[in-house]
Coordinates of C-alpha atoms in Angstrom, one line a residue:
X1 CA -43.5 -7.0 64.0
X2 CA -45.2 -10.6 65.1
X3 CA -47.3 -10.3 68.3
X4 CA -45.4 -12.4 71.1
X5 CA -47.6 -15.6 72.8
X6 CA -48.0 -15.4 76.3
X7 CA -49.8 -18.4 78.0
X8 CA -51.3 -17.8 81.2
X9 CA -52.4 -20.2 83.9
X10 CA -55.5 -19.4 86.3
X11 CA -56.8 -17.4 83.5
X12 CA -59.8 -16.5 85.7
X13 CA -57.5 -15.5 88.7
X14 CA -57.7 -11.9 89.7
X15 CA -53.8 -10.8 88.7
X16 CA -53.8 -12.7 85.2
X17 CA -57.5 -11.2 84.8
X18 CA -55.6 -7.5 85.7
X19 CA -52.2 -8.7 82.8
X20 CA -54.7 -9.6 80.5
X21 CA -56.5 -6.9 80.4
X22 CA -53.1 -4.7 79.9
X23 CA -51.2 -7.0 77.9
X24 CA -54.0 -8.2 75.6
X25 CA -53.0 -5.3 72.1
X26 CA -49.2 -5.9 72.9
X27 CA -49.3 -9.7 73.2
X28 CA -51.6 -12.6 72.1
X29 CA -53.0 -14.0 75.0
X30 CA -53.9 -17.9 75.9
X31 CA -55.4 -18.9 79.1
X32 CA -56.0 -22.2 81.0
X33 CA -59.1 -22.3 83.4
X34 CA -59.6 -24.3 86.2
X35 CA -62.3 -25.9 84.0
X36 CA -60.1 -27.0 80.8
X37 CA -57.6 -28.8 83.1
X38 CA -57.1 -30.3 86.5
X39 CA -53.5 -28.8 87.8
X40 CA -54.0 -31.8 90.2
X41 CA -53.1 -34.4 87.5
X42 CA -49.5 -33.5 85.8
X43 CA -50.4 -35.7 83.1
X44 CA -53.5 -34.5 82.1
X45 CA -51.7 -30.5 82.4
X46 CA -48.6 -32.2 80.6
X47 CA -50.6 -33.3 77.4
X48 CA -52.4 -30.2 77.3
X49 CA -49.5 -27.9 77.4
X50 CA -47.2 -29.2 75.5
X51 CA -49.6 -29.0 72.0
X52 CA -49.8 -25.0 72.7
X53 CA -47.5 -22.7 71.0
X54 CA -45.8 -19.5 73.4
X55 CA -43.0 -17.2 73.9
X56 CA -43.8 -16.5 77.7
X57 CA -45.7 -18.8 80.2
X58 CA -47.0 -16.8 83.2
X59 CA -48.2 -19.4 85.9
X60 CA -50.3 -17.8 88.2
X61 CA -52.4 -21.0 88.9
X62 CA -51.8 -22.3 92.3
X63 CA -53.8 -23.7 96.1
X64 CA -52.7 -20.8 97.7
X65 CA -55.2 -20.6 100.3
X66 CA -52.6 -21.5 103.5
X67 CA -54.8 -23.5 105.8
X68 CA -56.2 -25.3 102.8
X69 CA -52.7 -27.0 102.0
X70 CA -52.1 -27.7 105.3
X71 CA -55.4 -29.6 105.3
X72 CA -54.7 -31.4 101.8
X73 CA -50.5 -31.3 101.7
X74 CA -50.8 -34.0 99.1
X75 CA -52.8 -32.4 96.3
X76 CA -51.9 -29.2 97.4
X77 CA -48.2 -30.8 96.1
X78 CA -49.7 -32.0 93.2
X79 CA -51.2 -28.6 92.6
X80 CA -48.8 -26.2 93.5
X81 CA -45.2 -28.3 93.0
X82 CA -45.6 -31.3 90.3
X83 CA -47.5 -29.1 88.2
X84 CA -44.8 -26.6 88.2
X85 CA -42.1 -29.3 87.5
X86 CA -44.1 -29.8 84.4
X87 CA -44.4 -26.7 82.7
X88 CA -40.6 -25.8 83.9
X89 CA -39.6 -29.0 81.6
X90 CA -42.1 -28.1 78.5
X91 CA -40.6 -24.4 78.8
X92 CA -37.5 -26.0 78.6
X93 CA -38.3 -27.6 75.5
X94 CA -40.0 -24.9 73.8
X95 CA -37.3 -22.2 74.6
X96 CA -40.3 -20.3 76.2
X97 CA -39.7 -17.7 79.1
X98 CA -41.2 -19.1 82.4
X99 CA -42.4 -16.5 84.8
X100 CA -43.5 -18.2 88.3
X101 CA -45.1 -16.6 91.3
X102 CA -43.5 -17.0 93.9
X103 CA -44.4 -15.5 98.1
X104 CA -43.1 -14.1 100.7
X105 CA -44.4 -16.8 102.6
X106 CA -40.6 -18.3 101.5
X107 CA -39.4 -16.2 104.4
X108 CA -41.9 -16.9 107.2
X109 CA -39.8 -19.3 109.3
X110 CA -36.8 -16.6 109.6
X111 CA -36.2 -15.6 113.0
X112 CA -34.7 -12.3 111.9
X113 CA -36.4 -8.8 110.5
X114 CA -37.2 -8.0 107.1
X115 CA -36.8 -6.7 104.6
X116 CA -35.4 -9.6 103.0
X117 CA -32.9 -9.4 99.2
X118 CA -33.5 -11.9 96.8
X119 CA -30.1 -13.6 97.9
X120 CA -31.2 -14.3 101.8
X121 CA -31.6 -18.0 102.3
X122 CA -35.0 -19.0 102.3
X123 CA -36.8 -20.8 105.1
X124 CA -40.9 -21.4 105.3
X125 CA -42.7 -23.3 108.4
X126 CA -46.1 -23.3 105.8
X127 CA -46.6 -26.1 103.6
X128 CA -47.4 -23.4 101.0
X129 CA -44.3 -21.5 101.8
X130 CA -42.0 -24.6 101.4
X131 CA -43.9 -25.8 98.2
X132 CA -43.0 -22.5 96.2
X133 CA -39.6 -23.1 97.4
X134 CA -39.1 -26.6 96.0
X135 CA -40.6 -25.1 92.7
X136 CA -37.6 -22.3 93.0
X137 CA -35.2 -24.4 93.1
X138 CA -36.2 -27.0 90.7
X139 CA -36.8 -23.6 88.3
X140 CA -33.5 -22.3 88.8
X141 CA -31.7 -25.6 88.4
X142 CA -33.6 -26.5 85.6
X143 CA -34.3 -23.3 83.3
X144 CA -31.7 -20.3 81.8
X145 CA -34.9 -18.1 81.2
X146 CA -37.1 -17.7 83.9
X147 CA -38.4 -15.2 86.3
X148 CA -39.3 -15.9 89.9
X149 CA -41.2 -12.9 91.1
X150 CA -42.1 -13.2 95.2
X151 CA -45.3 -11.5 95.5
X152 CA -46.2 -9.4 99.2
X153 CA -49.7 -9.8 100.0
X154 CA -51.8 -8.0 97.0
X155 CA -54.1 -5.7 97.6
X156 CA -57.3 -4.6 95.7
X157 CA -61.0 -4.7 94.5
X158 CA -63.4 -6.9 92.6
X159 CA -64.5 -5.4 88.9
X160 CA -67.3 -7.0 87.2
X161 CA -66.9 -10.5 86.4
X162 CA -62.9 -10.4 88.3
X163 CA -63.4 -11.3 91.5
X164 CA -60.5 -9.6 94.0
X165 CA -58.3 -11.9 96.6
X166 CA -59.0 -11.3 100.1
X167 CA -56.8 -7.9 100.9
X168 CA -57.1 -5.3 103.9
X169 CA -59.0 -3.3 101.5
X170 CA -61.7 -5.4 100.7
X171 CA -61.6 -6.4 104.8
X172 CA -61.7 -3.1 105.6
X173 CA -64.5 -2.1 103.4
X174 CA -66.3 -4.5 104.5
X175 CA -66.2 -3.7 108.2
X176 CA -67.7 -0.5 107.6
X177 CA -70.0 -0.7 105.2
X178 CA -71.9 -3.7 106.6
X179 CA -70.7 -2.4 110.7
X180 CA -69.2 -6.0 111.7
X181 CA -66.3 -5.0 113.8
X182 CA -62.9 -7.0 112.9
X183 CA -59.8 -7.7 113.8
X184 CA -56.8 -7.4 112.4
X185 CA -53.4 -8.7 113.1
X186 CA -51.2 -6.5 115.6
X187 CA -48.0 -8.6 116.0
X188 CA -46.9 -8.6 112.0
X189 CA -45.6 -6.2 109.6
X190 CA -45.9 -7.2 105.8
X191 CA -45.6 -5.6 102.2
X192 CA -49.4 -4.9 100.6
X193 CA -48.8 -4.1 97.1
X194 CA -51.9 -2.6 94.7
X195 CA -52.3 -5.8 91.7
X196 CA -53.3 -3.0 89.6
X197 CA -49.6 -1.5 89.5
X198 CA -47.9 -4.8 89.1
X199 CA -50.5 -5.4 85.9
X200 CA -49.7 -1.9 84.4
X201 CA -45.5 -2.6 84.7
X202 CA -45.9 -6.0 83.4
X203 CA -44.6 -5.7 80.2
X204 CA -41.4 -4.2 81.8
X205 CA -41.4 -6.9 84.5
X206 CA -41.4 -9.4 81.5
X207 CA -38.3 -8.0 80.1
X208 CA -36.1 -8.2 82.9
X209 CA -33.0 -10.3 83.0
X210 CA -33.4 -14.1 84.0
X211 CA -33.5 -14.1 87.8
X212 CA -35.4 -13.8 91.0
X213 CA -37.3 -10.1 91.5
X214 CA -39.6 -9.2 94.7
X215 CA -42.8 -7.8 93.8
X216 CA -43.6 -5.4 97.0
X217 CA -44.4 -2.0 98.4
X218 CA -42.8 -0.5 101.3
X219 CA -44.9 -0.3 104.3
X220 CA -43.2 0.6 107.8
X221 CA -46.9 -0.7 110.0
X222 CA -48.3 -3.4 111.5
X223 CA -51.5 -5.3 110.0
X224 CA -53.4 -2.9 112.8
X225 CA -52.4 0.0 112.0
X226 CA -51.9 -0.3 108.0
X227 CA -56.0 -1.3 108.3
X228 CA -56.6 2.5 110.3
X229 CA -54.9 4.0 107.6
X230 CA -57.6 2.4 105.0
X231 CA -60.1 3.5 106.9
X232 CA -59.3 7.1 107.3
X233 CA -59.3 7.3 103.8
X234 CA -62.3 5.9 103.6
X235 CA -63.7 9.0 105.3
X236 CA -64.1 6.3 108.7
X237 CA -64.6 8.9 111.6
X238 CA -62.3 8.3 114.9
X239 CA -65.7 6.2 116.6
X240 CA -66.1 4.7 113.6
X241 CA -62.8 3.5 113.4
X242 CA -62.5 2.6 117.5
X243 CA -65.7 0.4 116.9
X244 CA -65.3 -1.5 113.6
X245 CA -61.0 -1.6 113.3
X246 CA -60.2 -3.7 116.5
X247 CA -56.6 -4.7 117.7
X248 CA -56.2 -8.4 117.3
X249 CA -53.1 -8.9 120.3
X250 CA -53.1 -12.7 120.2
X251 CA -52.1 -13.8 116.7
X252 CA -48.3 -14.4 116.5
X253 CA -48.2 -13.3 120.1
X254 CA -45.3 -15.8 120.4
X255 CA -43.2 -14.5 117.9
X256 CA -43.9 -11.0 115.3
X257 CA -44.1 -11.9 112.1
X258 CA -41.7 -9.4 109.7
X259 CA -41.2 -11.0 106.5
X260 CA -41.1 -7.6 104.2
X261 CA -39.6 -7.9 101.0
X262 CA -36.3 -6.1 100.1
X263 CA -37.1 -4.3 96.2
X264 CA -33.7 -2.6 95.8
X265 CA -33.2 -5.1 92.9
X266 CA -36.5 -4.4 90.6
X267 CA -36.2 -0.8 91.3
X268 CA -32.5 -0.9 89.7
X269 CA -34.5 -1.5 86.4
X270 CA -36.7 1.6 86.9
X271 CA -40.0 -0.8 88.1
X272 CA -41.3 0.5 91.5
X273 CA -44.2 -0.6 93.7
X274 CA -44.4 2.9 95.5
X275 CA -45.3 2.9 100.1
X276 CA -48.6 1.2 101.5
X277 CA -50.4 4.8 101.6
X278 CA -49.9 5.6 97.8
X279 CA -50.8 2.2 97.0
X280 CA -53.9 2.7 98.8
X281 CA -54.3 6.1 97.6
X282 CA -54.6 4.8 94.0
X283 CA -57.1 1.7 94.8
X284 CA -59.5 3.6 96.2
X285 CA -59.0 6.6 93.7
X286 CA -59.7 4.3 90.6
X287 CA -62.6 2.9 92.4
X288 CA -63.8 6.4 93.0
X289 CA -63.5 5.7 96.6
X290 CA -61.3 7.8 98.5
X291 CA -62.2 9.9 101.0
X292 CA -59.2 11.6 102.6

């Protein structure tokens, strides 16, 4: 049996660094960097794109950083929504799967509770947040095949030559091993999902029927307390934990922030994202750091 293409953008990004590595003897792999071609200029991406051959485009490439596109709305638009028009229309023409990552940042202007199903109408008061849902709806008006997957916040650690997004586990590690006490967010409550297990279900993920899928573990505390957890199995000692894990009370103080992500739907295929402790569990296990 032919190898299927897969071409990934943000090749040097920490989750298509984590799919590459797993997908690499099942799949041929293509990657754009950063430093092949500027997202920021649609034609440029355009030209470049659409001389590739693929089965499956996974674009991971995005200005994600939140304060960042509030600074710079207009290239972050370029960036995160023109871009994405783009390869939605060559995908189109190349009968090629397009697999988009989406955010649960599409739910951060709801005034209600999560967890949220795929079906609940979205509503964002981020510029990030309402750029990934202009490029969901120009997707799914646009595209047969596709798969929107809304990502929770991702959790993990740098391996050599990957470096790791900013995650609780990385923040919390750091507070203790170099003792800077930190804060961290009482008033929210939000899905932190180990990148490692969405990598290793990949190839399941990218078999699922066309639609929208959310990407999430289940976690039932706040930012606070899902950062005491880390550090108790860390092997953090109650002072340790008093001095460097500090209650931040005035973030969102006007309104808690409960965005969770409903995963009914994924798990219906048999792909599960497990609770916040046994994604935390297995992190620090396959960095051969747990503790407790």
């Amino acid at each position: 049996m032919n190898k299927k293409t897969i071409l990934i953008t943000g090749g040097n990004g920490y989750i298509a660094s984590l799919v590459k590595r797993q997908v690499h003897k099942n799949m041929h792999v293509i990657t754009i960097i950063r430093n092949e071609v500027d997202l920021s200029n649609p034609i440029q991406l355009q030209s470049y794109v659409e001389n590739l051959s693929f089965d499956y485009l996974f674009h991971t490439a995005a200005m994600a950083n939140t304060q960042a596109c509030e600074k710079q709305p207009d290239i972050a638009y370029r960036i995160n929504v023109e871009s994405t028009k783009v390869l939605t229309n060559i995908c189109k023409e190349k009968h090629a799967r397009f697999v988009f990552i989406s955010t649960e940042q599409c739910f951060n202007g709801k005034q209600k509770s999560g967890p949220f199903k795929e079906e609940e109408p979205l509503e964002s008061v981020t510029t990030y947040g309402q750029h990934k849902i202009a490029c969901e709806q120009y997707i799914t008006q646009h595209l047969d095949d596709y798969l929107i997957l809304r990502f929770s916040w991702m959790l993990g650690l740098s391996y050599p030559n990957v470096k790791a997004s900013p995650n609780i586990v990385q923040n919390v590690l750091h507070a203790l091993l170099h003792g800077q006490p930190t804060k961290f967010t009482v008033n929210e409550i939000r899905g932190m999902t180990y990148a490692q297990s969405f990598a290793d279900q990949f190839l399941s993920i990218l078999e699922l029927p066309t639609g929208i899928y959310h990407i999430s573990d289940k976690n039932t505390h706040n930012t606070y307390e899902s950062a005491k957890i880390v550090a108790h199995m860390l092997g953090a000692n109650p002072q340790q934990i008093e001095t460097y894990i500090l209650p931040d009370t005035q973030r969102y103080q006007d309104r808690f922030r409960d965005y969770r992500l409903d995963t009914s739907k994924i798990e219906s295929h048999g792909i599960s994202f497990g609770t916040f402790e046994e994604n935390v569990k297995k992190c620090l296990q396959d960095f051969q750091l747990l503790i407790k």
